[in-house]
PDB file of C-alpha atoms and ligand atoms in Angstrom:
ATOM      1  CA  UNK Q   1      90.368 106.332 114.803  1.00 92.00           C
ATOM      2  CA  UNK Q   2      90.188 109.427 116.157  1.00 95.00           C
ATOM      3  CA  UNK Q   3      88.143 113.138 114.762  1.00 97.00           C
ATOM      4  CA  UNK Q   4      91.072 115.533 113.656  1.00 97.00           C
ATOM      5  CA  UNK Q   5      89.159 119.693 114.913  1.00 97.00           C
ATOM      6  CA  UNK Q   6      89.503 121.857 111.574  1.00 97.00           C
ATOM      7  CA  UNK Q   7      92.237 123.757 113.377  1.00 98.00           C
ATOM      8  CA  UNK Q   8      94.658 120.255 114.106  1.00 98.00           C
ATOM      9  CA  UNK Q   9      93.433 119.139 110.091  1.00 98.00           C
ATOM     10  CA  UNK Q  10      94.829 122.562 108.997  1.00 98.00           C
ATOM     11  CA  UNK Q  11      98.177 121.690 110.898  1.00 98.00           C
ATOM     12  CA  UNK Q  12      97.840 118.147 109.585  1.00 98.00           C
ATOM     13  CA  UNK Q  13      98.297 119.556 105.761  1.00 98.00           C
ATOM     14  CA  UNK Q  14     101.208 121.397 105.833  1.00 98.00           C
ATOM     15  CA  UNK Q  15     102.481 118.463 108.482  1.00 98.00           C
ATOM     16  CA  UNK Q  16     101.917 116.136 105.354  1.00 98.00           C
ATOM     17  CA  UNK Q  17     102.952 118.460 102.657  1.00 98.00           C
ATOM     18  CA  UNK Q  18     106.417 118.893 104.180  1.00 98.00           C
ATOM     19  CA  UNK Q  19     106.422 115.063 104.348  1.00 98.00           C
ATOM     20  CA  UNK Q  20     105.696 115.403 100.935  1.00 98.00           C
ATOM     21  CA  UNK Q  21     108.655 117.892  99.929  1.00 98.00           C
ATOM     22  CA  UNK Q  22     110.886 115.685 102.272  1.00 98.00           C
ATOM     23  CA  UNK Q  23     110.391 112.562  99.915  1.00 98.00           C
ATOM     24  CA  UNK Q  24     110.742 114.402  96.892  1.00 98.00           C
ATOM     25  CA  UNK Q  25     114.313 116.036  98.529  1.00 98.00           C
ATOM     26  CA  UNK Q  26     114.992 112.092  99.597  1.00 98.00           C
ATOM     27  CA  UNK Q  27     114.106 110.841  95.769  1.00 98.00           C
ATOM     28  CA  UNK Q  28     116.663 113.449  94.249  1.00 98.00           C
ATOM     29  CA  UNK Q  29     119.415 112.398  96.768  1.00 98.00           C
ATOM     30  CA  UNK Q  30     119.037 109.318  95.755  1.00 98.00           C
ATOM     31  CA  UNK Q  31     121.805 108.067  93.560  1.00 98.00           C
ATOM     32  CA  UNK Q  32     124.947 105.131  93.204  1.00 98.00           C
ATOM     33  CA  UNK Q  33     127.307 105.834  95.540  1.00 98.00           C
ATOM     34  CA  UNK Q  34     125.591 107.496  98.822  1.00 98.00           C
ATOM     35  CA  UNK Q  35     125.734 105.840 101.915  1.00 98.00           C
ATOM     36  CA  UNK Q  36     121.969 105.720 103.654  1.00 98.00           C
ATOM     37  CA  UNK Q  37     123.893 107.836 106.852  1.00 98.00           C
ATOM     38  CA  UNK Q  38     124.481 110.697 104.454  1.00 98.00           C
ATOM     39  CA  UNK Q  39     121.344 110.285 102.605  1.00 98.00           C
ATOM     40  CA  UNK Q  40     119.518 110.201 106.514  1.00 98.00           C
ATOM     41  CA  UNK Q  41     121.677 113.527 107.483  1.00 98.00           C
ATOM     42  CA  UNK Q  42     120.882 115.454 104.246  1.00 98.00           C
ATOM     43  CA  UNK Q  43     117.206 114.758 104.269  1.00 98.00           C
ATOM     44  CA  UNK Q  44     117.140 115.745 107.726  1.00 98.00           C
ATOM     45  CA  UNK Q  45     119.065 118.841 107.603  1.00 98.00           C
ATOM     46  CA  UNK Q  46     116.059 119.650 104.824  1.00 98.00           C
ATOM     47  CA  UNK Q  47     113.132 118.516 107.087  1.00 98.00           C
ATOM     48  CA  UNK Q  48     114.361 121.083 109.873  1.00 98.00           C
ATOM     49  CA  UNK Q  49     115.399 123.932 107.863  1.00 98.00           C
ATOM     50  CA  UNK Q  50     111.927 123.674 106.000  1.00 98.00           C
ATOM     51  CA  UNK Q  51     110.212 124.030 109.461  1.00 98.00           C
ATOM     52  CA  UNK Q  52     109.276 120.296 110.341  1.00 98.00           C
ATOM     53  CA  UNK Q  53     110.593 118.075 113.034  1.00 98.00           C
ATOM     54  CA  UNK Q  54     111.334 114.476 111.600  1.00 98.00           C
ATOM     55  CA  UNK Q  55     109.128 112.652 113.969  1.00 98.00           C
ATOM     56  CA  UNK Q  56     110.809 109.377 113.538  1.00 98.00           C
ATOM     57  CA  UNK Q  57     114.097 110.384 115.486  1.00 98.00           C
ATOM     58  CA  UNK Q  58     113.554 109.544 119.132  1.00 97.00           C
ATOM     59  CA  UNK Q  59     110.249 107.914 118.694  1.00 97.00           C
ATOM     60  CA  UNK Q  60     111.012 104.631 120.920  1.00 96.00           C
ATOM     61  CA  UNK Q  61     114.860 105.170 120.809  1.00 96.00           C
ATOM     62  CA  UNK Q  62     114.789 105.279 117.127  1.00 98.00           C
ATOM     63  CA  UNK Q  63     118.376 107.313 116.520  1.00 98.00           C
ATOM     64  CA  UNK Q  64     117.597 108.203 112.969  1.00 98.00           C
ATOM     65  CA  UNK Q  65     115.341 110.736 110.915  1.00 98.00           C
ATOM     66  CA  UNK Q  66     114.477 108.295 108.360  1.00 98.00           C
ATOM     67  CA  UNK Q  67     114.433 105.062 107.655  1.00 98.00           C
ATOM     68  CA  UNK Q  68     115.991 103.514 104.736  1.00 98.00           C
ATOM     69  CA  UNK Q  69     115.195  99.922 103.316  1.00 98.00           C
ATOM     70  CA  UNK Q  70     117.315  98.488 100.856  1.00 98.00           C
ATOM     71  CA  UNK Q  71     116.666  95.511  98.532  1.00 98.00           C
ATOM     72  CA  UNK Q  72     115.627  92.797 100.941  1.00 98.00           C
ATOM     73  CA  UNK Q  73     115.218  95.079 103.717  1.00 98.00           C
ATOM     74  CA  UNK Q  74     111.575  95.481 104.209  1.00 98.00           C
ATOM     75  CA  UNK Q  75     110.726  98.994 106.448  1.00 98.00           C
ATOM     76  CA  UNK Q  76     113.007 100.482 109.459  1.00 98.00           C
ATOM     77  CA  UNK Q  77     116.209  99.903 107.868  1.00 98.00           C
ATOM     78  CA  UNK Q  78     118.543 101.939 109.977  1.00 98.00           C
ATOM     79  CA  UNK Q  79     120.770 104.492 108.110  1.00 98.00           C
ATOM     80  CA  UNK Q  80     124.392 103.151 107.924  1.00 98.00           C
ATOM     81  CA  UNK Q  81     128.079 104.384 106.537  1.00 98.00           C
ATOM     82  CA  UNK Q  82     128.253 100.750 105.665  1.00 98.00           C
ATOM     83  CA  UNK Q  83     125.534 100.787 103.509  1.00 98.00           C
ATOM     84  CA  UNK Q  84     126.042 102.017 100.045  1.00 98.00           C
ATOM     85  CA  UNK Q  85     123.561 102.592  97.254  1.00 98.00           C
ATOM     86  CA  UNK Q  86     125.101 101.185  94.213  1.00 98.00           C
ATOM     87  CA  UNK Q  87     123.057 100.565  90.738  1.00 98.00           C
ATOM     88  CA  UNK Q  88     120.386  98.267  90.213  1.00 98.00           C
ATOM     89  CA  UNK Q  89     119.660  98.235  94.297  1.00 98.00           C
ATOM     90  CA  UNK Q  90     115.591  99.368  94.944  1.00 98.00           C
ATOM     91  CA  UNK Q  91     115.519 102.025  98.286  1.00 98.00           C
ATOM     92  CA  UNK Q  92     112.919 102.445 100.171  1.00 98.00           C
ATOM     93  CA  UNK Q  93     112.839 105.740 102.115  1.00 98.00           C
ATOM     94  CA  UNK Q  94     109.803 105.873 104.941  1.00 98.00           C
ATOM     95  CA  UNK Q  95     110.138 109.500 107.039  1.00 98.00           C
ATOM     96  CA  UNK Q  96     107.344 110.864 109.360  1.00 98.00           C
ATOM     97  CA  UNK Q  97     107.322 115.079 109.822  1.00 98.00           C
ATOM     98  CA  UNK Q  98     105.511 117.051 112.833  1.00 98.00           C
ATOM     99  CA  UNK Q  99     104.507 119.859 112.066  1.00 98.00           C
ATOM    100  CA  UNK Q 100     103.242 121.858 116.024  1.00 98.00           C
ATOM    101  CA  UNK Q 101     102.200 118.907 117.121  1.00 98.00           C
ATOM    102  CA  UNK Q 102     101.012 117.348 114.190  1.00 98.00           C
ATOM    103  CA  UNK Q 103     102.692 114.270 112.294  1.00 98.00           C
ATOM    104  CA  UNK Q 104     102.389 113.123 108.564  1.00 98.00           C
ATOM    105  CA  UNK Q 105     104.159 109.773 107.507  1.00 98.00           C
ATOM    106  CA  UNK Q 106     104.528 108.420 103.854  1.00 98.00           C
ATOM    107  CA  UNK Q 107     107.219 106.759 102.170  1.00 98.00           C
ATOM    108  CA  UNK Q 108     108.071 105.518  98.612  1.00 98.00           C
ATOM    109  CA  UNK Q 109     110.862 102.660  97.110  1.00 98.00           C
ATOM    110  CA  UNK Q 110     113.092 104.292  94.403  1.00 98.00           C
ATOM    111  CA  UNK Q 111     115.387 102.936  92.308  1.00 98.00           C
ATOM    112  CA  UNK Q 112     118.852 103.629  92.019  1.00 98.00           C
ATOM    113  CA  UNK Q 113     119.862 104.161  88.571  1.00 98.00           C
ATOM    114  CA  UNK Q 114     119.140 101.648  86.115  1.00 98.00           C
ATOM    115  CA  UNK Q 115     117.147  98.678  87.548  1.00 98.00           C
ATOM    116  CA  UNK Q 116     115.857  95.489  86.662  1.00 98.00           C
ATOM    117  CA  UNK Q 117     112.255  95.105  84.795  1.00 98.00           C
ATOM    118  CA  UNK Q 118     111.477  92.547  87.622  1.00 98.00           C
ATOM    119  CA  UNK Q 119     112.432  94.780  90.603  1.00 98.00           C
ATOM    120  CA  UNK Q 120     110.223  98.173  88.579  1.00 98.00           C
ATOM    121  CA  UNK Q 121     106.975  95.849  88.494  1.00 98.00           C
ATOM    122  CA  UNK Q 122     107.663  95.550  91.796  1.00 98.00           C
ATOM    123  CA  UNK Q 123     107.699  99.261  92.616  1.00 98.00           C
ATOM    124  CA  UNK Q 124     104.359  99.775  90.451  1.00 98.00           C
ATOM    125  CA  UNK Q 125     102.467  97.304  91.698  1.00 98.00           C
ATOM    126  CA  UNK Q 126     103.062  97.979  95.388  1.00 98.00           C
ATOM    127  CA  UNK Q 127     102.348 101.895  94.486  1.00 98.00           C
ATOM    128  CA  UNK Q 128      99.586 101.006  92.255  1.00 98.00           C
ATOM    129  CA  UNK Q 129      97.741  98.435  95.768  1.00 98.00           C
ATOM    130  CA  UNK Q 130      97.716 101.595  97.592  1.00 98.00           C
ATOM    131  CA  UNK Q 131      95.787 103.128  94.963  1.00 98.00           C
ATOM    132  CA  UNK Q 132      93.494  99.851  94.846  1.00 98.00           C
ATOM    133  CA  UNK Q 133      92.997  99.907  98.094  1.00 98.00           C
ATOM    134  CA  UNK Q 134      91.385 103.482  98.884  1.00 98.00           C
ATOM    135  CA  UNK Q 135      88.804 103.295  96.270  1.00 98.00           C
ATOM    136  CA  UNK Q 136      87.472 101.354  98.814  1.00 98.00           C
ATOM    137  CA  UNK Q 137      88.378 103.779 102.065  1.00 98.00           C
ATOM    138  CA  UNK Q 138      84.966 105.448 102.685  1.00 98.00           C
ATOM    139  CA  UNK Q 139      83.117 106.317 105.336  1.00 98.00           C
ATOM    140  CA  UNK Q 140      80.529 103.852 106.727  1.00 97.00           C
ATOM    141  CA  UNK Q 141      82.427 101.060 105.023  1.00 98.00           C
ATOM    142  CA  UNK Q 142      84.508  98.444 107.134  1.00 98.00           C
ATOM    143  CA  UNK Q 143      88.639  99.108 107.120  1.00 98.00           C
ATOM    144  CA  UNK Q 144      88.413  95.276 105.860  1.00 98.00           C
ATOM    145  CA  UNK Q 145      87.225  96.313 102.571  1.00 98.00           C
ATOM    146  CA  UNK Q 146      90.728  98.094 101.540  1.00 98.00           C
ATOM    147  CA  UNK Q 147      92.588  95.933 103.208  1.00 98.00           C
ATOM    148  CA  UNK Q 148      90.990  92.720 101.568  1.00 98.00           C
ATOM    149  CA  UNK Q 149      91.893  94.993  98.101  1.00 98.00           C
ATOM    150  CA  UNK Q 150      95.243  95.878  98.160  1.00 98.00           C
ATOM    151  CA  UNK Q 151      95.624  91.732  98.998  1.00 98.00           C
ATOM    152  CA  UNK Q 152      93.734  91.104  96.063  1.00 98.00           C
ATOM    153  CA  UNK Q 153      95.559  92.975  94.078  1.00 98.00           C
ATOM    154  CA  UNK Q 154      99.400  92.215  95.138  1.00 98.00           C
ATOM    155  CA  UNK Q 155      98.104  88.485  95.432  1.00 98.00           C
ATOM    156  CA  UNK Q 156      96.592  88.674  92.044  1.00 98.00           C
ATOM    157  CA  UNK Q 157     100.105  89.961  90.769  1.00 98.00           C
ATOM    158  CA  UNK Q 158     102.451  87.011  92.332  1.00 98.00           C
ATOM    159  CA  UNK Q 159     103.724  88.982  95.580  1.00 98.00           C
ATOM    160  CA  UNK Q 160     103.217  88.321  98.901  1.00 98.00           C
ATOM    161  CA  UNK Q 161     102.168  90.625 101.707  1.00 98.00           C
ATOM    162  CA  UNK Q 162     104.037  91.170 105.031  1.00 98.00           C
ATOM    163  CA  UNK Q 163     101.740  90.155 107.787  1.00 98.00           C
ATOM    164  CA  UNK Q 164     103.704  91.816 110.986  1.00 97.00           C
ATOM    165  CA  UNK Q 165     103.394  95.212 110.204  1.00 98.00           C
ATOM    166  CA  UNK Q 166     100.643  97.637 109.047  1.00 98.00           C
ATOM    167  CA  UNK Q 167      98.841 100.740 108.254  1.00 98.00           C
ATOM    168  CA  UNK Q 168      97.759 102.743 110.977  1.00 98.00           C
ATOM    169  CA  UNK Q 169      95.716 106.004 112.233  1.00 98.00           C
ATOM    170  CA  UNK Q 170      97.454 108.898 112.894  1.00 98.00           C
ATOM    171  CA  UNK Q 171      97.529 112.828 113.679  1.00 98.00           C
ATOM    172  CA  UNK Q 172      99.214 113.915 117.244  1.00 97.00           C
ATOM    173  CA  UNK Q 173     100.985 110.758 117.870  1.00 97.00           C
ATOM    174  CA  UNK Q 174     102.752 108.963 114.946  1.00 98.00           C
ATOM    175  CA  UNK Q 175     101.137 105.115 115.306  1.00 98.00           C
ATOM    176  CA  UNK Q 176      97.002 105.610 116.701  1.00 98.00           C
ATOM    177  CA  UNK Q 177      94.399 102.937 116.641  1.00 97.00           C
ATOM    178  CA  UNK Q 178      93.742 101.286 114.714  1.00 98.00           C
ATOM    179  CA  UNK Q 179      96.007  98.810 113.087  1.00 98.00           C
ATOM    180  CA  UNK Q 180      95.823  98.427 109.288  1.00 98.00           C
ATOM    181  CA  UNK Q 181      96.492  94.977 107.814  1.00 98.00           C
ATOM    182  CA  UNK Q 182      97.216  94.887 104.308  1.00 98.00           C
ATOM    183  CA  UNK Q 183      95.284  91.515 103.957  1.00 98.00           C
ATOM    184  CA  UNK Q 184      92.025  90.187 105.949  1.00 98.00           C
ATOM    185  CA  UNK Q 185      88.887  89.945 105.043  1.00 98.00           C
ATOM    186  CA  UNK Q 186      86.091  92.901 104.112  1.00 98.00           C
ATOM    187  CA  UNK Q 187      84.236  91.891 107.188  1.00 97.00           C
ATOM    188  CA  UNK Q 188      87.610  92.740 109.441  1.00 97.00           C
ATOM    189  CA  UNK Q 189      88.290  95.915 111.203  1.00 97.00           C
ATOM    190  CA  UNK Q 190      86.078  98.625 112.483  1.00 97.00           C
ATOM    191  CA  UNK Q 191      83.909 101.331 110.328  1.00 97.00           C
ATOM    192  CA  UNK Q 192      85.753 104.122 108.857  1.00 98.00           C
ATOM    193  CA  UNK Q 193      84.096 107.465 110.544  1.00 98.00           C
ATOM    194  CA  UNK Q 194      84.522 111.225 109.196  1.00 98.00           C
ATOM    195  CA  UNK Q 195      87.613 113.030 109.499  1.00 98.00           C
ATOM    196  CA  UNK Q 196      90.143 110.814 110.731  1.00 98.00           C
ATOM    197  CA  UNK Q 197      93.376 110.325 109.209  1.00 98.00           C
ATOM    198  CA  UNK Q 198      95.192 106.607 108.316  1.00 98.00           C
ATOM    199  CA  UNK Q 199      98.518 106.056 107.026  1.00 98.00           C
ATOM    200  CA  UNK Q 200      97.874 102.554 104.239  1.00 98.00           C
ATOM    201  CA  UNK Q 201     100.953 101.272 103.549  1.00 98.00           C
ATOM    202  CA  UNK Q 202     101.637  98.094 101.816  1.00 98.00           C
ATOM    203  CA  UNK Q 203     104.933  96.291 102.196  1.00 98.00           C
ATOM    204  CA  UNK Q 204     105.107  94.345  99.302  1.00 98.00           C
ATOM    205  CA  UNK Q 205     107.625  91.386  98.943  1.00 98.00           C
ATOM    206  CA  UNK Q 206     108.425  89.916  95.559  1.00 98.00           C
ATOM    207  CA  UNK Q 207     108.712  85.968  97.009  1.00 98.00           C
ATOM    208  CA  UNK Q 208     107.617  84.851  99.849  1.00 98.00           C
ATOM    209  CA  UNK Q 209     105.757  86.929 102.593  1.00 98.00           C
ATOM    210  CA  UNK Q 210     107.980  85.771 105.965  1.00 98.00           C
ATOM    211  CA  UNK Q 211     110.164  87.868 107.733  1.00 98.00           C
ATOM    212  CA  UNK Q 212     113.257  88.478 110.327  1.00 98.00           C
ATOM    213  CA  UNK Q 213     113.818  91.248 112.614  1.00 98.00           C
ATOM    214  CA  UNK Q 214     117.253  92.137 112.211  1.00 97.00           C
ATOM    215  CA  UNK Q 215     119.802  91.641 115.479  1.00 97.00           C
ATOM    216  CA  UNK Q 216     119.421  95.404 115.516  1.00 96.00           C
ATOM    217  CA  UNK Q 217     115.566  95.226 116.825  1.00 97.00           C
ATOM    218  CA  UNK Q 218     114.568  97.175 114.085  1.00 98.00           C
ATOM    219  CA  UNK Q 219     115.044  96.180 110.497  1.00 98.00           C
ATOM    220  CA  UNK Q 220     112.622  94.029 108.999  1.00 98.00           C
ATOM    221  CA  UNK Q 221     114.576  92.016 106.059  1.00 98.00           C
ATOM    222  CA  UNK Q 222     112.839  88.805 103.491  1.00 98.00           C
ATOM    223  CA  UNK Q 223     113.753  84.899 104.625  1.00 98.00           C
ATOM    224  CA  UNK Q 224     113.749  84.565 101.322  1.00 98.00           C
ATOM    225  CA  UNK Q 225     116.247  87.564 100.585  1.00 98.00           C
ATOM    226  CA  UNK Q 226     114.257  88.920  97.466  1.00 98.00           C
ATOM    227  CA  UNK Q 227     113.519  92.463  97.388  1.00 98.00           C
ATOM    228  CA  UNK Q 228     110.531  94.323  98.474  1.00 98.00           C
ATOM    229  CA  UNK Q 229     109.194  97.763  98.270  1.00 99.00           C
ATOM    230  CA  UNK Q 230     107.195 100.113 100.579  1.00 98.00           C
ATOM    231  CA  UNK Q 231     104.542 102.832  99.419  1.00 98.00           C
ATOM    232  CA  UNK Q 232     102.566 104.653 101.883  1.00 98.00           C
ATOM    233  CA  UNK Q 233     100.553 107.796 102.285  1.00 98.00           C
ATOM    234  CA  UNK Q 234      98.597 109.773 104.851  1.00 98.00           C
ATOM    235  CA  UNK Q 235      95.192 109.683 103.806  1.00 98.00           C
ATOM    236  CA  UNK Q 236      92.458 112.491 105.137  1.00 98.00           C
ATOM    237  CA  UNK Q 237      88.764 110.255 105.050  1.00 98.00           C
ATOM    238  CA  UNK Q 238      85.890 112.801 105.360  1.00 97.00           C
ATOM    239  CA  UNK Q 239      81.865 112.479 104.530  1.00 96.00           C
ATOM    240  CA  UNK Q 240      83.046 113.883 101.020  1.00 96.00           C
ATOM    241  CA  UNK Q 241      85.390 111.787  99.974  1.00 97.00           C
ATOM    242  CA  UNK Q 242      89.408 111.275 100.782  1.00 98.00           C
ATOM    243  CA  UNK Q 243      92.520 113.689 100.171  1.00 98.00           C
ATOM    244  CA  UNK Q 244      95.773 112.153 100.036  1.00 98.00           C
ATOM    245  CA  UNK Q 245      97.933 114.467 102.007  1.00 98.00           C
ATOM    246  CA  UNK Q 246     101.189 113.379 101.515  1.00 98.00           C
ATOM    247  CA  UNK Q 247     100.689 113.233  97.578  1.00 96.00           C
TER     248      UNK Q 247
HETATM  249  N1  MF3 S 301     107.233 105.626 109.601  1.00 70.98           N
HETATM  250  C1  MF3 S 301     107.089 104.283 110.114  1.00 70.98           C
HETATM  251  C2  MF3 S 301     105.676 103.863 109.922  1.00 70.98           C
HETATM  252  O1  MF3 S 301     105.236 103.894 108.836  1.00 70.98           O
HETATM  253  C3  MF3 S 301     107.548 104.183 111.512  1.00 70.98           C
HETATM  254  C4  MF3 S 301     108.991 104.199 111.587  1.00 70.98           C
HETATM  255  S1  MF3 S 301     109.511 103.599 113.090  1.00 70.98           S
HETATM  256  C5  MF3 S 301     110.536 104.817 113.653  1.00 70.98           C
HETATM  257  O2  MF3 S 301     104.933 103.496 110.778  1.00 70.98           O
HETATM  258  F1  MF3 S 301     110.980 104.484 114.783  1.00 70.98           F
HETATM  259  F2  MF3 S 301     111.454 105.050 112.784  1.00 70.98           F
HETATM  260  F3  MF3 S 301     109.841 105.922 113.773  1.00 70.98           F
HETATM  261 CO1   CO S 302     103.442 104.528 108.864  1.00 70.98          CO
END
């Protein structure tokens, strides 16, 4: 966790709110029929004509400027001509933008036409244990307490949470300290301090909570094959209160 000056937090906002503009270009792309390549090459072509660098592409030899999660596919699906969206399929679409040095992450699961009423409570409730789990971000309080409430919540609901992946802080680099579980206990983790910024994101699965990494090293798919969905936002935490950024 580490203090953002008022000069890097004024970088971090527009950082976040072209993430934000990003998404909503990635949501209206969205549609039966587009292969996640195109969908990657379009959103990118977006992110760097609106002034952004997508952070993602070469961040550990990741080739892409998005990634793109369908159905069973958990996060880091990599964009593929092979992979078309076709009705009824859930997306998820997870994209980080740096804005001089700064980098905002969020991502959202969208559905592609008309979907099923199983796979749309799915959607909600994974948006709506983000949203559970910052009423209980604040500073002074342990990170435990929002991660023990989005598990509450999702648990609560009948879905499982993915254990190998989390949350984490953020600002020059895309992944800082610390790690944010989306489970645990409200003793866990360290106290939130004052102006730091976290990307929560809950990966949500609708069955069972065990994964694979794919044979490509980075996509993250259910054993049991049933969908899940990804929401996540960069959150600012100050003495006042917290700002979603990427909303
Ligand atoms: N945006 C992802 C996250 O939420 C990271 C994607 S991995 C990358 O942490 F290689 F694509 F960048
Ligand atoms: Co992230």
């Amino acid at each position: 966790m580490r203090t953002l000056t008022p000069a890097e937090l004024v970088l971090m906002k527009k950082a976040c709110a072209l993430t934000h503009d990003a998404l909503e270009k990635a949501e209206s792309l969205v549609k039966a029929g587009i292969s996640t390549f195109e969908l990657d090459k379009l959103i990118e072509k977006y992110i760097i004509e609106s002034g952004g660098y997508p952070a993602c592409k070469g961040y550990e030899g990741y080739p892409y400027a998005t990634c793109i999660s369908v159905n069973e596919m958990v996060v880091h699906g990599m964009p593929s001509k092979d992979i078309i969206l076709k009705e009824g399929d859930i997306v998820s679409i997870d994209l980080c933008v740096e804005y001089k040095g700064l980098i905002g992450d969020a991502a959202r699961t969208f559905p592609v036409g008309k979907i099923s009423p199983e796979k749309a409570r799915l959607i909600e409730v994974t948006k709506q244990s983000f949203f559970e789990g910052i009423k209980n971000l604040k500073v002074g309080h342990r990170l435990g307490e929002l991660s023990h409430a989005i598990q509450t919540y999702v648990e609560k609901n009948g879905y499982s949470l993915v254990r190998e992946l989390t949350g984490h802080g953020i600002g020059r680099k895309m992944h800082e300290p610390p790690n944010i579980p989306n489970y645990g206990k409200v003793t866990d983790g360290p106290m939130v301090i004052a102006d730091v910024c976290l990307a929560i994101e809950p990966m949500v699965n609708m069955g069972r909570k065990e994964v694979w990494l794919m044979e490509d090293g980075w996509g993250v798919i259910t054993r049991d094959g049933k969908p899940s969905a990804h929401y996540e936002n960069t959150v600012l935490v100050t003495s006042n209160g917290i700002e979603i950024l990427t909303l």
